[in-house]
Amino acid sequence: DQVDPAGHDVPQGHAQQPLNPDEVTLSDLPFLTDMFDGVKNGKFGPAYLREEQTERLINIIRKTNNNSAVLVGPTGTGKTAIAEGLAYSIAKGEIQDAWFDNIIFMDLNIGAMIAGTSQVGKFEEKLIILKKAIENSKKKLAQERNISPEDVKILFFIDELHRCMSRVSPTGGLLEQLKGELAKGDITIIGATTWDEYKRYIEEDRAIKERFQRIDCPAPSVPDAKRILFLRRVMEEERLNNTLKD
């Protein structure tokens, strides 16, 4: 199978149908997933016992400059859950801040975006479409809500943020390619990575380090981990309307 410029698989023998750059939006791109869909489907809930990290994340995002963040901690300590919890809080109207009133929040799968870009120019094609989709999505939501496109906020969550850097990615760093959009405030990024990868790649790049405010996410204590599991179990039982066995 082939892959079209946006990253869609094209079955062998089928004509390639490239997306219209004038109409493509973020929801059209296969390497992006709407974070609010996870809330609607009941998959995302509050980031239990991560109030400190969540509050710091919100305070960073609503800043005027350098309002991107990177969650740093061991594997499996709930960094993704913090981003999912933020989506939950936004969708439920729990954050009283105008910054979050008109927001598009997407999970960007960097592995899926890089896939199929080994040929020269393929990654650049996806990047061009991504930038156009950002612009079109802002305009579309602004028109729907009768507001200015500048009032629409684009927020990306990217796990394994270090893979977006040119030192790691063989196709060219996504972060370096989006530095203009980040500097102008057209997009905001929440990244996640481990301590080892942060020190090895992000901390060594002064420009990236200054643009992404670090939020430490240490592993929870054993009692806190048990509490998190209990609260998650209660949420799942309510969602499924069933009792889960131990």
Short mmCIF file of C-alpha atoms in Angstrom, two decimals:
data_model
loop_
_atom_site.label_atom_id
_atom_site.label_comp_id
_atom_site.label_asym_id
_atom_site.label_seq_id
_atom_site.Cartn_x
_atom_site.Cartn_y
_atom_site.Cartn_z
CA ASP A 1 0.00 0.00 0.00
CA GLN A 2 1.01 3.59 -0.60
CA VAL A 3 0.58 6.54 1.73
CA ASP A 4 -0.85 9.87 0.64
CA PRO A 5 0.76 13.18 1.74
CA ALA A 6 -1.47 13.40 4.82
CA GLY A 7 -0.47 9.93 5.95
CA HIS A 8 -3.53 7.92 4.91
CA ASP A 9 -2.96 4.41 3.57
CA VAL A 10 -3.87 4.14 -0.12
CA PRO A 11 -4.77 0.56 -1.17
CA GLN A 12 -2.80 -0.76 -4.11
CA GLY A 13 -4.56 -0.08 -7.40
CA HIS A 14 -6.59 2.82 -6.01
CA ALA A 15 -6.11 6.36 -7.21
CA GLN A 16 -4.50 8.62 -4.65
CA GLN A 17 -6.90 11.31 -3.42
CA PRO A 18 -4.82 14.09 -1.87
CA LEU A 19 -6.55 16.39 0.57
CA ASN A 20 -7.48 19.84 -0.64
CA PRO A 21 -5.07 22.21 1.16
CA ASP A 22 -7.76 24.89 1.18
CA GLU A 23 -10.20 22.66 3.08
CA VAL A 24 -8.12 20.24 5.18
CA THR A 25 -8.58 20.54 8.94
CA LEU A 26 -6.84 18.89 11.87
CA SER A 27 -9.59 16.28 12.22
CA ASP A 28 -8.77 15.05 8.68
CA LEU A 29 -5.21 14.03 9.55
CA PRO A 30 -4.74 10.38 10.59
CA PHE A 31 -1.86 11.11 12.96
CA LEU A 32 -4.08 13.40 15.05
CA THR A 33 -6.81 12.40 17.52
CA ASP A 34 -9.28 14.78 19.16
CA MET A 35 -8.65 14.69 22.91
CA PHE A 36 -12.24 15.69 23.61
CA ASP A 37 -13.45 12.51 21.90
CA GLY A 38 -11.83 10.56 24.73
CA VAL A 39 -13.89 12.57 27.20
CA LYS A 40 -17.12 12.03 25.24
CA ASN A 41 -16.44 8.28 25.06
CA GLY A 42 -15.83 8.09 28.80
CA LYS A 43 -12.22 6.97 28.34
CA PHE A 44 -10.67 10.07 29.90
CA GLY A 45 -11.30 11.19 33.45
CA PRO A 46 -9.69 13.44 36.05
CA ALA A 47 -5.95 13.19 36.66
CA TYR A 48 -6.32 11.79 40.16
CA LEU A 49 -3.81 13.05 42.75
CA ARG A 50 -2.02 15.13 40.13
CA GLU A 51 -3.52 18.47 41.14
CA GLU A 52 -0.11 20.13 41.59
CA GLN A 53 1.09 19.21 38.09
CA THR A 54 -2.28 20.06 36.53
CA GLU A 55 -2.41 23.49 38.14
CA ARG A 56 1.14 24.29 37.02
CA LEU A 57 0.29 23.08 33.51
CA ILE A 58 -2.74 25.37 33.30
CA ASN A 59 -0.72 28.35 34.56
CA ILE A 60 1.97 27.74 31.91
CA ILE A 61 -0.48 27.31 29.04
CA ARG A 62 -2.32 30.56 29.66
CA LYS A 63 0.89 32.60 29.63
CA THR A 64 1.52 34.96 26.71
CA ASN A 65 5.03 33.73 25.90
CA ASN A 66 6.78 30.35 26.17
CA ASN A 67 3.47 28.70 27.05
CA SER A 68 4.36 25.16 26.04
CA ALA A 69 5.23 22.52 28.62
CA VAL A 70 6.93 19.14 28.91
CA LEU A 71 5.89 16.55 31.49
CA VAL A 72 9.00 14.71 32.68
CA GLY A 73 9.05 11.52 34.70
CA PRO A 74 9.56 7.76 34.69
CA THR A 75 7.62 5.57 32.29
CA GLY A 76 4.16 4.67 33.53
CA THR A 77 3.76 7.47 36.06
CA GLY A 78 0.69 9.06 34.51
CA LYS A 79 2.10 11.79 32.29
CA THR A 80 -0.44 11.03 29.57
CA ALA A 81 -3.18 10.87 32.22
CA ILE A 82 -2.40 14.48 33.16
CA ALA A 83 -3.03 15.61 29.56
CA GLU A 84 -6.19 13.49 29.44
CA GLY A 85 -7.29 14.98 32.75
CA LEU A 86 -6.78 18.47 31.35
CA ALA A 87 -9.01 17.59 28.38
CA TYR A 88 -11.60 16.30 30.86
CA SER A 89 -11.49 19.52 32.91
CA ILE A 90 -11.78 21.71 29.80
CA ALA A 91 -14.70 19.70 28.40
CA LYS A 92 -16.53 19.80 31.72
CA GLY A 93 -16.08 23.57 32.03
CA GLU A 94 -14.03 23.28 35.20
CA ILE A 95 -11.35 25.79 34.11
CA GLN A 96 -12.52 29.36 34.48
CA ASP A 97 -10.18 31.02 32.01
CA ALA A 98 -10.97 32.59 28.64
CA TRP A 99 -7.88 30.93 27.10
CA PHE A 100 -9.71 27.60 27.15
CA ASP A 101 -13.07 28.84 25.82
CA ASN A 102 -12.33 28.24 22.14
CA ILE A 103 -9.78 25.46 22.00
CA ILE A 104 -8.92 22.58 19.68
CA PHE A 105 -7.00 19.93 21.64
CA MET A 106 -5.36 17.14 19.62
CA ASP A 107 -3.11 14.19 20.40
CA LEU A 108 -0.31 14.17 17.82
CA ASN A 109 1.17 10.71 17.29
CA ILE A 110 4.69 11.50 16.17
CA GLY A 111 5.35 7.87 15.21
CA ALA A 112 2.37 7.87 12.86
CA MET A 113 3.39 11.22 11.42
CA ILE A 114 6.92 10.03 10.69
CA ALA A 115 5.73 6.73 9.21
CA GLY A 116 6.08 6.57 5.44
CA THR A 117 8.41 9.57 5.24
CA SER A 118 11.67 7.82 4.43
CA GLN A 119 11.65 9.29 0.91
CA VAL A 120 13.03 12.78 0.55
CA GLY A 121 10.32 15.41 0.82
CA LYS A 122 7.58 13.18 2.30
CA PHE A 123 7.89 14.58 5.81
CA GLU A 124 7.87 18.11 4.43
CA GLU A 125 4.62 17.32 2.58
CA LYS A 126 2.97 16.23 5.83
CA LEU A 127 4.32 19.30 7.57
CA ILE A 128 2.86 21.63 4.94
CA ILE A 129 -0.53 19.93 5.28
CA LEU A 130 -0.34 20.14 9.08
CA LYS A 131 0.37 23.87 8.99
CA LYS A 132 -2.48 24.43 6.53
CA ALA A 133 -4.81 22.34 8.71
CA ILE A 134 -3.93 24.51 11.71
CA GLU A 135 -4.83 27.64 9.76
CA ASN A 136 -8.05 26.19 8.35
CA SER A 137 -9.18 24.78 11.70
CA LYS A 138 -8.77 28.16 13.34
CA LYS A 139 -10.81 29.83 10.61
CA LYS A 140 -13.53 27.14 10.70
CA LEU A 141 -14.11 27.31 14.46
CA ALA A 142 -13.93 31.11 14.38
CA GLN A 143 -16.64 31.20 11.72
CA GLU A 144 -18.82 28.75 13.66
CA ARG A 145 -18.59 30.82 16.84
CA ASN A 146 -18.46 34.26 15.23
CA ILE A 147 -15.09 35.12 16.74
CA SER A 148 -11.67 36.07 15.41
CA PRO A 149 -9.31 33.24 14.34
CA GLU A 150 -6.77 34.73 16.76
CA ASP A 151 -9.13 33.79 19.60
CA VAL A 152 -9.02 30.10 18.65
CA LYS A 153 -6.33 28.15 20.51
CA ILE A 154 -4.62 25.05 19.12
CA LEU A 155 -3.19 22.68 21.75
CA PHE A 156 -1.23 19.53 20.89
CA PHE A 157 -0.27 16.70 23.22
CA ILE A 158 2.83 14.83 22.01
CA ASP A 159 4.11 11.79 23.85
CA GLU A 160 7.83 11.06 23.42
CA LEU A 161 8.49 14.72 22.70
CA HIS A 162 12.21 14.09 22.18
CA ARG A 163 11.36 12.25 18.94
CA CYS A 164 10.26 15.60 17.49
CA MET A 165 13.81 16.97 17.57
CA SER A 166 16.18 16.94 14.61
CA ARG A 167 18.86 15.18 16.67
CA VAL A 168 16.52 12.19 17.02
CA SER A 169 14.26 12.25 13.96
CA PRO A 170 15.89 11.24 10.64
CA THR A 171 13.28 13.28 8.77
CA GLY A 172 13.95 16.58 10.48
CA GLY A 173 12.71 17.88 13.78
CA LEU A 174 9.05 18.78 14.06
CA LEU A 175 9.77 21.22 16.89
CA GLU A 176 12.33 23.10 14.83
CA GLN A 177 9.91 23.20 11.88
CA LEU A 178 7.11 24.62 14.06
CA LYS A 179 9.21 27.19 15.90
CA GLY A 180 7.51 30.03 14.01
CA GLU A 181 4.04 28.86 15.00
CA LEU A 182 5.17 28.36 18.60
CA ALA A 183 6.79 31.80 18.77
CA LYS A 184 3.69 33.53 17.40
CA GLY A 185 1.38 31.63 19.72
CA ASP A 186 -0.45 29.93 16.85
CA ILE A 187 -0.02 26.61 18.65
CA THR A 188 0.80 25.38 22.14
CA ILE A 189 2.34 21.98 22.87
CA ILE A 190 2.20 19.71 25.90
CA GLY A 191 4.97 17.15 25.58
CA ALA A 192 5.89 14.12 27.65
CA THR A 193 9.18 12.31 28.00
CA THR A 194 11.37 10.46 30.49
CA TRP A 195 14.14 11.99 32.55
CA ASP A 196 16.83 10.23 30.52
CA GLU A 197 15.48 11.50 27.19
CA TYR A 198 14.93 14.99 28.59
CA LYS A 199 18.52 15.28 29.79
CA ARG A 200 19.96 13.67 26.66
CA TYR A 201 18.10 15.74 24.09
CA ILE A 202 15.90 18.58 25.35
CA GLU A 203 18.16 19.91 28.09
CA GLU A 204 21.04 20.03 25.62
CA ASP A 205 19.06 22.25 23.22
CA ARG A 206 18.87 25.70 24.79
CA ALA A 207 16.20 27.06 22.42
CA ILE A 208 13.86 24.09 22.95
CA LYS A 209 14.52 24.00 26.70
CA GLU A 210 13.57 27.67 27.06
CA ARG A 211 10.41 27.23 24.98
CA PHE A 212 9.13 24.25 27.00
CA GLN A 213 8.55 24.73 30.71
CA ARG A 214 9.41 21.55 32.61
CA ILE A 215 6.88 19.91 34.93
CA ASP A 216 8.27 17.11 37.08
CA CYS A 217 6.05 14.04 37.40
CA PRO A 218 7.59 11.73 40.00
CA ALA A 219 6.22 8.25 40.53
CA PRO A 220 3.37 8.23 43.07
CA SER A 221 3.86 6.60 46.45
CA VAL A 222 2.40 3.13 46.99
CA PRO A 223 -0.57 4.52 48.99
CA ASP A 224 -1.21 7.16 46.30
CA ALA A 225 -1.00 4.54 43.54
CA LYS A 226 -3.59 2.42 45.35
CA ARG A 227 -5.82 5.48 45.77
CA ILE A 228 -5.53 6.33 42.07
CA LEU A 229 -6.50 2.78 41.10
CA PHE A 230 -9.48 2.88 43.47
CA LEU A 231 -10.73 6.20 42.08
CA ARG A 232 -10.25 4.98 38.52
CA ARG A 233 -12.16 1.82 39.35
CA VAL A 234 -15.08 3.85 40.72
CA MET A 235 -15.13 5.95 37.54
CA GLU A 236 -15.11 2.85 35.31
CA GLU A 237 -17.89 1.20 37.31
CA GLU A 238 -20.05 4.30 36.88
CA ARG A 239 -19.26 4.43 33.16
CA LEU A 240 -20.01 0.75 32.61
CA ASN A 241 -22.85 0.64 35.14
CA ASN A 242 -21.32 -2.53 36.49
CA THR A 243 -19.23 -3.72 39.43
CA LEU A 244 -15.62 -4.65 38.64
CA LYS A 245 -14.15 -7.60 40.47
CA ASP A 246 -10.77 -7.45 42.15
#
